[in-house]
């Protein structure tokens, strides 16, 4: 799984995959029979469904992006938008990477595509966008730059900026404070005598223990992807990584600008800042031990084969890990006979670790991360100014506040990346929560999908007792340093002057 922002894998996304039909239009032949330029677009889980109304086979429909594209084509009669529908929307990093590789080789890659922002930046797939973002455009309200219409803090996000400092993705939506949350059974909390939702990881552990003592499943993982023990899962991304990287933030922020870039993360890795055998070794080992404890102690034995969805509906689960995009589905659940709530993933804090500080909170979402962010794929627009112009025109149209609002209201579980947008009222209760003020940093996983997969495998081996803890720690160093070096070499970044420890 990706190392930063959590993957968008909603039920809506699954419908798009299910109803997918072949779309492979070589971009060297960009004109349709009606002489319109064919702009191939991949919106991942936001791709319009093939039906406009729900059916028994396809109960979920995505209409907002369909009508946005329809209106765009009416205003831009020289362009025909064609949806990319062969992509493995529900796939892991390696699956999606292979799809892009195949599409680029076959000259069918979409001009506009979703790939978790900067996820594959070291493959040189993305067109840098700064010159277009900083142009004065008459289309934008206020006649400002394209960049100026977005939430300002987003332009520091590593998911939009590559290691060279170039902007390579355009944000459309952001998570409503967090990508995931914990859905909880209010009746179960009452019976377990839990009077408040947990705000730290230690409180969360205590909460799950009380639920289990009362006869409930303490915590159920999201099983669509988490069917195996995975290092880079939500508990790492949302709970462990923010806290433990923040504890050494002064060592990671080399340029003292208040943000850790991808380049700084790679440098810190090679200089041993994350190593379990380096200066922060005790801190690193504590974090790995916490991840181990989650899988080996907090989850029930045989958890990967348990139907937690059915147990949740039957009222047997106290807390369920899920993406915020599931709120609309949960609200329409007519079978469940208990009230539910959603709370923010609690960070590890000073009540369980001497390395960590007390958590600061904001009232409402604190600088939420990008959800849907789109790249212009270099292979589709290089030496093709008409295609580039069409891609920019559609992206600018898509990011108009009224269009982003349509997407947010229909999706339900997201906010707009653009200023002045509306959202669905179904998340109003959730965004009233207090959200931790996280520093802009993260603990590394594998730096690329190949090394990330290796890290997942060795972590699973440790949890399953196939290797020892010492063997796991040794291999973490190798995997992370190998991934960092490969990443930097692919980005053509000289690191010869760094104080490399690993």
Tab-separated table of C-alpha atoms in Angstrom, residues 31-335:
chain	number	residue	atom	x	y	z
A	31	UNK	CA	-9.204	12.462	-33.391
A	32	UNK	CA	-12.543	10.686	-33.341
A	33	UNK	CA	-14.764	10.174	-36.362
A	34	UNK	CA	-16.332	13.577	-35.692
A	35	UNK	CA	-12.873	15.229	-35.759
A	36	UNK	CA	-12.880	15.962	-32.036
A	37	UNK	CA	-9.743	15.505	-29.975
A	38	UNK	CA	-10.229	12.530	-27.665
A	39	UNK	CA	-9.056	13.309	-24.139
A	40	UNK	CA	-8.700	10.081	-22.138
A	41	UNK	CA	-9.304	10.677	-18.420
A	42	UNK	CA	-8.881	8.427	-15.380
A	43	UNK	CA	-10.600	9.664	-12.207
A	44	UNK	CA	-10.081	6.406	-10.299
A	45	UNK	CA	-12.993	6.013	-7.850
A	46	UNK	CA	-14.611	9.197	-9.176
A	47	UNK	CA	-14.968	7.925	-12.734
A	48	UNK	CA	-18.640	8.161	-13.766
A	49	UNK	CA	-20.563	4.920	-13.593
A	50	UNK	CA	-21.896	3.586	-16.865
A	51	UNK	CA	-25.494	3.932	-15.668
A	52	UNK	CA	-27.135	7.152	-14.528
A	53	UNK	CA	-29.675	5.569	-12.177
A	54	UNK	CA	-29.227	2.749	-9.647
A	55	UNK	CA	-29.979	-0.802	-10.712
A	56	UNK	CA	-29.973	-4.117	-8.871
A	57	UNK	CA	-26.645	-4.979	-10.498
A	58	UNK	CA	-25.129	-1.503	-10.016
A	59	UNK	CA	-26.782	0.098	-6.984
A	60	UNK	CA	-24.226	2.902	-6.650
A	61	UNK	CA	-23.960	5.562	-9.333
A	62	UNK	CA	-21.512	8.405	-9.880
A	63	UNK	CA	-23.174	11.249	-11.717
A	64	UNK	CA	-21.303	14.405	-10.728
A	65	UNK	CA	-18.246	13.878	-12.921
A	66	UNK	CA	-20.455	12.661	-15.777
A	67	UNK	CA	-22.390	15.924	-15.883
A	68	UNK	CA	-19.274	18.029	-15.309
A	69	UNK	CA	-17.675	16.390	-18.336
A	70	UNK	CA	-20.889	16.708	-20.341
A	71	UNK	CA	-21.088	20.446	-19.647
A	72	UNK	CA	-17.394	20.841	-20.420
A	73	UNK	CA	-17.813	19.178	-23.807
A	74	UNK	CA	-20.769	21.420	-24.596
A	75	UNK	CA	-18.589	24.459	-23.900
A	76	UNK	CA	-15.538	22.951	-25.639
A	77	UNK	CA	-16.916	21.393	-28.780
A	78	UNK	CA	-13.476	20.417	-30.081
A	79	UNK	CA	-12.888	17.943	-27.240
A	80	UNK	CA	-14.435	14.549	-26.519
A	81	UNK	CA	-13.750	13.076	-23.069
A	82	UNK	CA	-13.269	9.321	-23.003
A	83	UNK	CA	-13.127	7.533	-19.641
A	84	UNK	CA	-10.352	5.062	-18.856
A	85	UNK	CA	-12.129	1.995	-17.473
A	86	UNK	CA	-9.559	-0.809	-17.527
A	87	UNK	CA	-7.535	0.388	-14.547
A	88	UNK	CA	-7.491	-1.863	-11.435
A	89	UNK	CA	-9.151	0.760	-9.223
A	90	UNK	CA	-9.077	-1.549	-6.230
A	91	UNK	CA	-5.498	-2.648	-6.825
A	92	UNK	CA	-2.405	-2.262	-4.709
A	93	UNK	CA	0.515	-0.049	-5.683
A	94	UNK	CA	2.184	-2.753	-7.743
A	95	UNK	CA	-1.038	-3.533	-9.647
A	96	UNK	CA	-1.640	0.092	-10.559
A	97	UNK	CA	2.030	0.632	-11.435
A	98	UNK	CA	1.897	-2.300	-13.840
A	99	UNK	CA	-1.257	-0.918	-15.444
A	100	UNK	CA	0.389	2.464	-16.028
A	101	UNK	CA	3.519	0.791	-17.393
A	102	UNK	CA	1.437	-1.190	-19.863
A	103	UNK	CA	-0.610	1.830	-20.913
A	104	UNK	CA	2.487	3.956	-21.483
A	105	UNK	CA	4.138	1.212	-23.531
A	106	UNK	CA	0.984	0.788	-25.587
A	107	UNK	CA	0.547	4.554	-26.073
A	108	UNK	CA	-2.860	4.435	-24.394
A	109	UNK	CA	-2.106	6.084	-21.067
A	110	UNK	CA	-4.735	8.665	-20.033
A	111	UNK	CA	-3.684	12.290	-20.392
A	112	UNK	CA	-5.191	12.931	-16.956
A	113	UNK	CA	-4.846	10.215	-14.339
A	114	UNK	CA	-4.986	9.425	-10.639
A	115	UNK	CA	-1.958	7.773	-9.041
A	116	UNK	CA	-2.018	8.978	-5.435
A	117	UNK	CA	-0.345	12.261	-6.307
A	118	UNK	CA	3.414	11.805	-6.335
A	119	UNK	CA	3.414	8.064	-5.700
A	120	UNK	CA	5.391	7.117	-8.826
A	121	UNK	CA	7.424	10.302	-9.142
A	122	UNK	CA	10.725	8.435	-9.525
A	123	UNK	CA	9.446	6.890	-12.775
A	124	UNK	CA	9.282	10.292	-14.495
A	125	UNK	CA	5.657	9.831	-15.520
A	126	UNK	CA	4.309	13.247	-14.525
A	127	UNK	CA	4.348	16.624	-16.204
A	128	UNK	CA	5.528	19.480	-13.921
A	129	UNK	CA	2.658	21.952	-13.541
A	130	UNK	CA	4.054	25.048	-11.822
A	131	UNK	CA	4.151	27.240	-14.924
A	132	UNK	CA	0.455	26.615	-15.554
A	133	UNK	CA	-0.549	27.038	-11.933
A	134	UNK	CA	1.193	30.404	-11.708
A	135	UNK	CA	-0.199	31.933	-14.900
A	136	UNK	CA	-2.823	34.656	-14.600
A	137	UNK	CA	-5.968	33.185	-16.073
A	138	UNK	CA	-9.127	35.080	-16.931
A	139	UNK	CA	-11.222	31.951	-16.319
A	140	UNK	CA	-10.587	31.968	-12.564
A	141	UNK	CA	-12.782	33.962	-10.265
A	142	UNK	CA	-10.986	37.149	-9.253
A	143	UNK	CA	-8.703	36.859	-12.300
A	144	UNK	CA	-5.944	35.391	-10.120
A	145	UNK	CA	-3.698	32.422	-10.754
A	146	UNK	CA	-4.931	28.875	-10.906
A	147	UNK	CA	-2.855	28.089	-7.805
A	148	UNK	CA	-4.607	30.796	-5.773
A	149	UNK	CA	-8.018	29.087	-5.812
A	150	UNK	CA	-6.802	26.136	-3.710
A	151	UNK	CA	-6.324	25.798	0.045
A	152	UNK	CA	-2.920	27.429	0.512
A	153	UNK	CA	-1.327	24.797	2.772
A	154	UNK	CA	-1.771	22.106	0.122
A	155	UNK	CA	1.199	23.362	-1.867
A	156	UNK	CA	3.495	21.999	0.836
A	157	UNK	CA	2.082	18.474	0.521
A	158	UNK	CA	4.505	15.741	-0.521
A	159	UNK	CA	1.663	14.080	-2.392
A	160	UNK	CA	1.542	17.070	-4.779
A	161	UNK	CA	5.230	18.050	-4.815
A	162	UNK	CA	8.085	15.826	-5.950
A	163	UNK	CA	11.577	15.555	-4.483
A	164	UNK	CA	12.789	18.260	-6.859
A	165	UNK	CA	10.216	20.715	-5.529
A	166	UNK	CA	8.042	20.573	-8.649
A	167	UNK	CA	4.257	20.501	-8.455
A	168	UNK	CA	3.102	17.383	-10.262
A	169	UNK	CA	-0.517	16.905	-9.139
A	170	UNK	CA	-3.671	19.002	-8.899
A	171	UNK	CA	-5.856	18.413	-5.815
A	172	UNK	CA	-9.608	18.140	-6.325
A	173	UNK	CA	-10.847	16.912	-2.951
A	174	UNK	CA	-9.345	16.479	0.516
A	175	UNK	CA	-10.253	14.092	3.282
A	176	UNK	CA	-12.667	15.429	5.934
A	177	UNK	CA	-9.899	15.757	8.497
A	178	UNK	CA	-8.574	12.241	7.956
A	179	UNK	CA	-8.769	9.560	5.314
A	180	UNK	CA	-9.996	6.919	7.716
A	181	UNK	CA	-11.730	6.733	11.029
A	182	UNK	CA	-13.099	4.329	13.586
A	183	UNK	CA	-16.816	3.586	13.380
A	184	UNK	CA	-18.118	2.567	16.782
A	185	UNK	CA	-21.229	0.908	18.170
A	186	UNK	CA	-22.747	3.346	20.674
A	187	UNK	CA	-24.726	0.578	22.373
A	188	UNK	CA	-21.557	-1.472	22.828
A	189	UNK	CA	-19.770	1.512	24.341
A	190	UNK	CA	-22.625	2.021	26.800
A	191	UNK	CA	-22.667	-1.646	27.852
A	192	UNK	CA	-18.877	-1.636	28.267
A	193	UNK	CA	-19.178	1.492	30.419
A	194	UNK	CA	-17.039	3.550	28.017
A	195	UNK	CA	-18.080	7.139	28.559
A	196	UNK	CA	-15.889	8.931	26.022
A	197	UNK	CA	-14.228	8.178	22.730
A	198	UNK	CA	-10.472	7.507	22.885
A	199	UNK	CA	-8.164	10.337	21.886
A	200	UNK	CA	-4.806	8.548	22.284
A	201	UNK	CA	-3.611	5.110	21.240
A	202	UNK	CA	-3.328	3.985	24.869
A	203	UNK	CA	-6.924	5.025	25.502
A	204	UNK	CA	-7.876	3.135	22.341
A	205	UNK	CA	-6.215	-0.048	23.593
A	206	UNK	CA	-8.016	0.262	26.948
A	207	UNK	CA	-11.284	0.833	25.106
A	208	UNK	CA	-10.906	-2.312	22.969
A	209	UNK	CA	-10.040	-4.357	26.061
A	210	UNK	CA	-13.227	-3.224	27.821
A	211	UNK	CA	-15.279	-4.112	24.745
A	212	UNK	CA	-13.768	-7.596	24.584
A	213	UNK	CA	-14.412	-8.145	28.275
A	214	UNK	CA	-18.072	-7.295	27.595
A	215	UNK	CA	-18.272	-9.852	24.775
A	216	UNK	CA	-17.719	-7.639	21.730
A	217	UNK	CA	-15.041	-7.682	19.061
A	218	UNK	CA	-12.711	-4.953	20.291
A	219	UNK	CA	-11.538	-3.717	16.906
A	220	UNK	CA	-12.239	-5.012	13.409
A	221	UNK	CA	-9.817	-4.121	10.593
A	222	UNK	CA	-11.029	-3.113	7.172
A	223	UNK	CA	-10.866	-6.373	5.260
A	224	UNK	CA	-11.160	-5.321	1.644
A	225	UNK	CA	-7.392	-4.876	1.438
A	226	UNK	CA	-6.152	-5.745	4.900
A	227	UNK	CA	-6.482	-9.480	4.331
A	228	UNK	CA	-2.872	-10.039	5.319
A	229	UNK	CA	-0.562	-8.585	7.920
A	230	UNK	CA	0.657	-5.387	6.275
A	231	UNK	CA	3.259	-2.964	7.575
A	232	UNK	CA	2.059	0.021	5.566
A	233	UNK	CA	-1.592	-0.247	6.622
A	234	UNK	CA	-3.804	2.437	8.143
A	235	UNK	CA	-2.632	1.895	11.700
A	236	UNK	CA	0.895	2.744	10.547
A	237	UNK	CA	-0.125	5.666	8.336
A	238	UNK	CA	-2.687	7.255	10.646
A	239	UNK	CA	-1.504	6.331	14.159
A	240	UNK	CA	2.183	5.455	14.334
A	241	UNK	CA	3.945	7.341	11.553
A	242	UNK	CA	2.712	10.871	12.442
A	243	UNK	CA	3.699	10.573	16.101
A	244	UNK	CA	7.075	8.896	15.827
A	245	UNK	CA	8.312	11.015	12.919
A	246	UNK	CA	7.182	14.169	14.754
A	247	UNK	CA	9.329	13.144	17.731
A	248	UNK	CA	12.462	13.634	15.604
A	249	UNK	CA	11.119	16.376	13.355
A	250	UNK	CA	14.034	18.700	14.111
A	251	UNK	CA	16.335	16.063	12.565
A	252	UNK	CA	14.151	15.647	9.470
A	253	UNK	CA	13.520	19.288	8.573
A	254	UNK	CA	16.972	19.983	7.117
A	255	UNK	CA	16.032	23.346	5.609
A	256	UNK	CA	14.029	24.459	8.680
A	257	UNK	CA	10.963	25.415	6.646
A	258	UNK	CA	8.502	23.536	8.863
A	259	UNK	CA	7.897	20.712	6.356
A	260	UNK	CA	9.625	17.424	5.636
A	261	UNK	CA	10.023	16.915	1.893
A	262	UNK	CA	10.448	13.576	0.126
A	263	UNK	CA	14.089	14.514	-0.413
A	264	UNK	CA	14.569	15.170	3.307
A	265	UNK	CA	12.903	11.880	4.208
A	266	UNK	CA	15.251	9.958	1.909
A	267	UNK	CA	18.260	11.816	3.296
A	268	UNK	CA	17.230	11.139	6.891
A	269	UNK	CA	16.826	7.475	6.040
A	270	UNK	CA	20.308	7.166	4.551
A	271	UNK	CA	21.799	9.112	7.451
A	272	UNK	CA	20.298	6.606	9.878
A	273	UNK	CA	17.646	8.819	11.490
A	274	UNK	CA	15.001	6.084	11.158
A	275	UNK	CA	17.309	3.124	11.766
A	276	UNK	CA	16.614	0.770	14.699
A	277	UNK	CA	20.395	0.628	15.112
A	278	UNK	CA	21.047	4.372	14.875
A	279	UNK	CA	20.765	7.324	17.209
A	280	UNK	CA	16.977	6.989	17.309
A	281	UNK	CA	17.030	3.208	17.515
A	282	UNK	CA	15.012	2.862	20.720
A	283	UNK	CA	12.322	5.119	19.284
A	284	UNK	CA	12.195	3.147	16.022
A	285	UNK	CA	11.988	-0.202	17.795
A	286	UNK	CA	9.162	1.058	20.002
A	287	UNK	CA	7.159	2.002	16.941
A	288	UNK	CA	7.734	-1.396	15.331
A	289	UNK	CA	6.759	-3.088	18.587
A	290	UNK	CA	3.492	-1.130	18.604
A	291	UNK	CA	2.681	-2.320	15.085
A	292	UNK	CA	3.536	-5.864	16.099
A	293	UNK	CA	1.274	-5.623	19.149
A	294	UNK	CA	-1.664	-4.453	17.018
A	295	UNK	CA	-1.504	-7.470	14.727
A	296	UNK	CA	-0.451	-10.096	17.245
A	297	UNK	CA	-2.504	-9.049	20.287
A	298	UNK	CA	-5.277	-6.588	19.443
A	299	UNK	CA	-6.693	-8.420	16.433
A	300	UNK	CA	-8.431	-11.727	16.970
A	301	UNK	CA	-6.606	-14.871	15.895
A	302	UNK	CA	-7.688	-15.723	12.359
A	303	UNK	CA	-8.949	-12.163	11.786
A	304	UNK	CA	-8.264	-12.256	8.048
A	305	UNK	CA	-10.951	-14.906	7.473
A	306	UNK	CA	-13.643	-13.359	9.682
A	307	UNK	CA	-16.674	-11.666	8.103
A	308	UNK	CA	-16.550	-8.500	10.153
A	309	UNK	CA	-19.133	-6.788	7.952
A	310	UNK	CA	-21.772	-9.272	9.024
A	311	UNK	CA	-20.657	-9.092	12.661
A	312	UNK	CA	-20.849	-5.296	12.562
A	313	UNK	CA	-24.407	-5.362	11.223
A	314	UNK	CA	-25.346	-7.920	13.892
A	315	UNK	CA	-24.023	-5.619	16.619
A	316	UNK	CA	-21.123	-7.873	17.606
A	317	UNK	CA	-18.323	-5.407	16.805
A	318	UNK	CA	-17.464	-2.530	19.118
A	319	UNK	CA	-15.115	-0.598	16.818
A	320	UNK	CA	-14.656	-0.938	13.084
A	321	UNK	CA	-11.817	0.531	11.016
A	322	UNK	CA	-13.169	2.135	7.841
A	323	UNK	CA	-12.721	4.961	5.365
A	324	UNK	CA	-14.798	8.083	5.782
A	325	UNK	CA	-16.311	7.462	2.360
A	326	UNK	CA	-18.359	4.682	4.017
A	327	UNK	CA	-20.489	7.177	5.963
A	328	UNK	CA	-23.143	7.493	3.205
A	329	UNK	CA	-23.456	3.708	2.964
A	330	UNK	CA	-23.624	3.348	6.741
A	331	UNK	CA	-26.310	6.010	6.995
A	332	UNK	CA	-28.473	4.122	4.511
A	333	UNK	CA	-28.058	0.801	6.314
A	334	UNK	CA	-31.581	-0.291	7.246
A	335	UNK	CA	-30.546	-3.619	8.801
